[in-house]
Short mmCIF file of C-alpha atoms in Angstrom, two decimals:
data_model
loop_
_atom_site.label_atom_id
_atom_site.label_comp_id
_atom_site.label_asym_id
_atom_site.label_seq_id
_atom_site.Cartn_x
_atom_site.Cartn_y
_atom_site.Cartn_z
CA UNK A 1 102.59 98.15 109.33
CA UNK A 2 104.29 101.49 110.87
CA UNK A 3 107.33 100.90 108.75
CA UNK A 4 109.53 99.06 106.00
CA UNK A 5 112.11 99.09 103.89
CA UNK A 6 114.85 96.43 102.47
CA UNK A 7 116.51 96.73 106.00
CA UNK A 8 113.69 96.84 109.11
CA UNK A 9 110.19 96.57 109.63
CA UNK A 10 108.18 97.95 112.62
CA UNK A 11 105.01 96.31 112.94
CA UNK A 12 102.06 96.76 115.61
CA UNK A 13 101.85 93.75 117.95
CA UNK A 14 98.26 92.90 119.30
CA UNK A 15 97.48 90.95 122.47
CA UNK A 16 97.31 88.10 123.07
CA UNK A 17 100.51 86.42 120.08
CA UNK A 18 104.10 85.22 121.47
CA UNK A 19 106.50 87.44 119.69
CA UNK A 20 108.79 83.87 119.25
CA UNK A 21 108.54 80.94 120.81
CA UNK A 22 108.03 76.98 120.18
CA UNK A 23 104.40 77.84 118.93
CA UNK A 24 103.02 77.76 115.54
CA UNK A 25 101.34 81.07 116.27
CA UNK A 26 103.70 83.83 117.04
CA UNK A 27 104.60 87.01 115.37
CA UNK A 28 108.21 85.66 114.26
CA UNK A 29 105.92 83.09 111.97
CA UNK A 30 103.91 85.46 110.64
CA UNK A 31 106.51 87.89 109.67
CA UNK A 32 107.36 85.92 106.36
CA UNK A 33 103.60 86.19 104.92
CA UNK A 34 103.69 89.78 106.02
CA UNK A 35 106.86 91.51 104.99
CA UNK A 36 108.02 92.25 101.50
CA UNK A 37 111.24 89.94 100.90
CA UNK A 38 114.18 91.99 101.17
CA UNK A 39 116.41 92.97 97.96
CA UNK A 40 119.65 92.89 99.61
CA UNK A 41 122.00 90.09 99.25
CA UNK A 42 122.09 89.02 102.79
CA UNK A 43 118.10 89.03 102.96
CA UNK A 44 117.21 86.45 105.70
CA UNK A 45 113.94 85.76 107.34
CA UNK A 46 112.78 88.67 108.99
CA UNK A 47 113.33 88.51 112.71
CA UNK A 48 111.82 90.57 115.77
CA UNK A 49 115.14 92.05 117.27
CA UNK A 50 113.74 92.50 120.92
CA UNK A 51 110.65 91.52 122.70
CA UNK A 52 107.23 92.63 124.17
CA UNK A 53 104.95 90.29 126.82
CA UNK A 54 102.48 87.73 125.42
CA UNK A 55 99.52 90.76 126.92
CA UNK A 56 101.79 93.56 125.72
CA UNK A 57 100.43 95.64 122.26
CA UNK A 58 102.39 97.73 120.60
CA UNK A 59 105.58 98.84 118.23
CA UNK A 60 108.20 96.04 117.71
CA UNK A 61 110.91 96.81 115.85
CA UNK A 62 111.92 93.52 113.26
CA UNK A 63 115.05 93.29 110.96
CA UNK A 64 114.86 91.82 107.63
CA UNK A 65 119.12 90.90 107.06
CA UNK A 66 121.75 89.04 108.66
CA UNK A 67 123.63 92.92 109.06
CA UNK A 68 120.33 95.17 109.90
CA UNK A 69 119.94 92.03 112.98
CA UNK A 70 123.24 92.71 114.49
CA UNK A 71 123.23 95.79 113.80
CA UNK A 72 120.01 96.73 115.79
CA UNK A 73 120.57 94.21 118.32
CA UNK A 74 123.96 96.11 118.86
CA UNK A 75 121.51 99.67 119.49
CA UNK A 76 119.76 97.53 122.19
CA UNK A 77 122.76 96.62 123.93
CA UNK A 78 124.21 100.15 123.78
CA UNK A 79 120.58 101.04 124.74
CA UNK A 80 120.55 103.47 121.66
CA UNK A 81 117.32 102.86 121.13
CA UNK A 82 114.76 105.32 123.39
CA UNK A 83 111.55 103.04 123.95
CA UNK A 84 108.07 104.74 125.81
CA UNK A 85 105.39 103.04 126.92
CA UNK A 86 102.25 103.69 128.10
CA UNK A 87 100.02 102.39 131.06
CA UNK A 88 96.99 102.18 133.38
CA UNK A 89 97.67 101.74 136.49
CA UNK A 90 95.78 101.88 140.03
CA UNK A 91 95.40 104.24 142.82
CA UNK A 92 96.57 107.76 143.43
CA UNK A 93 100.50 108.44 142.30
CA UNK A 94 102.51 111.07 142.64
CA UNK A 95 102.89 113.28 139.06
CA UNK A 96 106.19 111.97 137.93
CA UNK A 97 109.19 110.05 139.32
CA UNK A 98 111.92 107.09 139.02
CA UNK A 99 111.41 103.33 140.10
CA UNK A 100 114.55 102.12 141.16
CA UNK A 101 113.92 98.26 142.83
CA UNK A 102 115.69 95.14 141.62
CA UNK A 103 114.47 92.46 139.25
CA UNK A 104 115.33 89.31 139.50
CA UNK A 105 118.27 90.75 141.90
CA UNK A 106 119.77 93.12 139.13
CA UNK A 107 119.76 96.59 139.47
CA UNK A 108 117.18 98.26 137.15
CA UNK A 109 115.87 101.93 136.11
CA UNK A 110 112.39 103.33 134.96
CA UNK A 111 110.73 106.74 134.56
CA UNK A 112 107.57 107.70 135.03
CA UNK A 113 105.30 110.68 134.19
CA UNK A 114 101.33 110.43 134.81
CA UNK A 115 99.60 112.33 131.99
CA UNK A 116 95.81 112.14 133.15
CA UNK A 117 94.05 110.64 136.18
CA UNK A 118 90.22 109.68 136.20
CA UNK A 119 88.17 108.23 139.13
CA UNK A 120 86.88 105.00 139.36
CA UNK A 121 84.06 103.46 141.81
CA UNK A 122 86.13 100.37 141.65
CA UNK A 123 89.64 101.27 141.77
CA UNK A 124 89.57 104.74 143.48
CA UNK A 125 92.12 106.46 140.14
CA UNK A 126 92.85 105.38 136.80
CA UNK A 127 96.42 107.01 135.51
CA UNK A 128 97.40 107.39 132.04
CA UNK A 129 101.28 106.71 132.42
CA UNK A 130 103.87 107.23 130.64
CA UNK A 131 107.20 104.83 131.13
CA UNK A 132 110.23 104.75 130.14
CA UNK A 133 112.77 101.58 131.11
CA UNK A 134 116.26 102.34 130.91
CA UNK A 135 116.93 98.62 131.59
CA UNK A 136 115.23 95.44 130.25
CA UNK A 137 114.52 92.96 132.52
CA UNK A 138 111.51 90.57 131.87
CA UNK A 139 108.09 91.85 133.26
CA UNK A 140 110.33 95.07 134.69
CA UNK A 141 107.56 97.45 134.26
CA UNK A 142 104.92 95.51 135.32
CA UNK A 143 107.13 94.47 138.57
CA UNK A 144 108.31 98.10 139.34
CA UNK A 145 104.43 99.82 138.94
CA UNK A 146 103.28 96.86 141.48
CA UNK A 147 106.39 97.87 143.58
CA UNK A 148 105.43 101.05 143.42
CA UNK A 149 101.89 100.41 145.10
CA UNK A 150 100.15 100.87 141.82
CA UNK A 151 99.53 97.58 139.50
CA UNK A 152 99.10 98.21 136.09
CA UNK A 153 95.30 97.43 135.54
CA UNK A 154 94.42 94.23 134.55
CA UNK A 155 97.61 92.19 135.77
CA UNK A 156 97.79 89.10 136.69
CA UNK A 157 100.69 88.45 137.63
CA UNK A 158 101.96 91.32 139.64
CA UNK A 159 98.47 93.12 140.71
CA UNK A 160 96.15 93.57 143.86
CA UNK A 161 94.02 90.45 143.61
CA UNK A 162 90.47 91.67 144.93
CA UNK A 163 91.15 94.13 141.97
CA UNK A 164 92.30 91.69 139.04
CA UNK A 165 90.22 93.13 135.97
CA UNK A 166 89.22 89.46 134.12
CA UNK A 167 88.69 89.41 130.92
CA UNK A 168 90.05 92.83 129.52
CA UNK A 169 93.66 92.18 129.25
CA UNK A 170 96.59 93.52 130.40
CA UNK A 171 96.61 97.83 129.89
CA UNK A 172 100.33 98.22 128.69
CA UNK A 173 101.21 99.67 125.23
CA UNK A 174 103.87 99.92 123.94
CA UNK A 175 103.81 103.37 122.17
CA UNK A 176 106.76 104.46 120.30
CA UNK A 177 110.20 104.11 119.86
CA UNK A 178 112.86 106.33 118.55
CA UNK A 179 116.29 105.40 116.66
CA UNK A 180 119.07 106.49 114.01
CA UNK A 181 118.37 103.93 111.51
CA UNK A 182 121.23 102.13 111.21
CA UNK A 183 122.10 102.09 107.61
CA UNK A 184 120.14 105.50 106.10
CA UNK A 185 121.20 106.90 109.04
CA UNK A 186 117.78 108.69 108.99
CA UNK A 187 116.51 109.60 112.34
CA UNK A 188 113.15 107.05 113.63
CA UNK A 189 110.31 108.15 115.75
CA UNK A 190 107.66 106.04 114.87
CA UNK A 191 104.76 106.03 117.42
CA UNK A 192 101.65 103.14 117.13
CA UNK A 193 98.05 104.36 118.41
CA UNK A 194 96.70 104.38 121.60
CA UNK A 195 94.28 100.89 121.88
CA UNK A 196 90.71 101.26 121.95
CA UNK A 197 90.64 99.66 125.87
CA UNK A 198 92.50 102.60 126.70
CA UNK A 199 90.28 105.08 124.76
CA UNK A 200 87.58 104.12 126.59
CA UNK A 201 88.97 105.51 130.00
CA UNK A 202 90.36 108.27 128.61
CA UNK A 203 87.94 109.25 126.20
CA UNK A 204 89.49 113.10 125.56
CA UNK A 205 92.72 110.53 124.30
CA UNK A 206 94.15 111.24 120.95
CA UNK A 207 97.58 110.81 120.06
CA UNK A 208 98.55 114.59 119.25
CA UNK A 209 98.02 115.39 123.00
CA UNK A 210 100.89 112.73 123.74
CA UNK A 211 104.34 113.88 122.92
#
């Protein structure tokens, strides 16, 4: 837990768990068993308001009323709500940019900024990325990195397959994300930790060098 009050949780995702779904184990299940019930009268059962991949870790942001729901769903959709990632990807990249290439035939936007770069006998350069979408199309990240020429490592889906890393998961995070809380009207930045898989690259990793 990264957060809560009578309004929102944010919560740290792990691999591996649907966020919702027709599946007895997702995080929009477990919510109920993990959240203290709401005070307000319009309490409902606490709700993830967007979503992250079934590999993805990371901060999700949940509401816990009918009002706080709409209400945050309405920051999404006036994209009011800053969300940064965090990736490993393959290969040698240029130090920052923008990735620019349709998904699923819309227009879409990301940022990029690579923070370290290690090298690896097997896949020439590891990069510690940072990302930032500024649409949200399914899987757009992970489709505009393998545009790009540089998979995030261990993707399936969307990466170079002589170098699919089995077994280790997928190496996106979703790190922090940053809001006016819609009823306090406090301002959010709530980050959630850097993953041991991606410790273990970057060993000199610690959250106070990021941001």
């Amino acid at each position: 837990m990264l957060f809560e009050d009578d309004y929102l949780a944010i919560i740290h995702k792990p691999a591996g768990i649907l966020v919702s779904g027709n599946h007895f184990k997702t995080i929009a299940n477990a919510l109920i068993q993990n959240l203290k019930q709401s005070t307000l009268e319009d309490a409902t059962q606490p709700q993830p308001v967007h979503r992250l991949d079934f590999p993805t870790t990371g901060i999700l942001l949940v509401g816990k009323t009918s009002s706080s729901i709409r209400a945050l769903n309405k920051l999404f959709e006036d994209r009011a709500i800053k969300k940064t990632y965090y990736a490993v990807t393959i290969g040698k990249m240029k130090p920052e940019g923008s990735i620019t290439t349709e998904v699923d035939g819309k227009p879409c936007k990301s940022n990029y900024k690579v923070h370290q770069t290690v090298p690896s006998e097997r896949f020439g350069y590891l990069n510690l990325v940072e990302l930032e979408p500024f649409t949200g199309r399914r899987h757009q990240l992970r489709k505009h990195l393998s545009d790009l020429g540089n998979p995030i490592l261990g993707d399936k889906d969307y990466g170079i397959e002589s170098l699919i890393l089995n077994g280790k998961g997928l190496y996106l995070h979703a790190y922090s994300l940053k809001f006016v809380h819609p009823f306090t009207k406090e301002e959010m930045y709530l980050k959630d930790d850097f993953t041991l898989n991606f410790k273990k690259i970057f060993n000199t990793l610690e959250v106070g060098e990021i941001n």
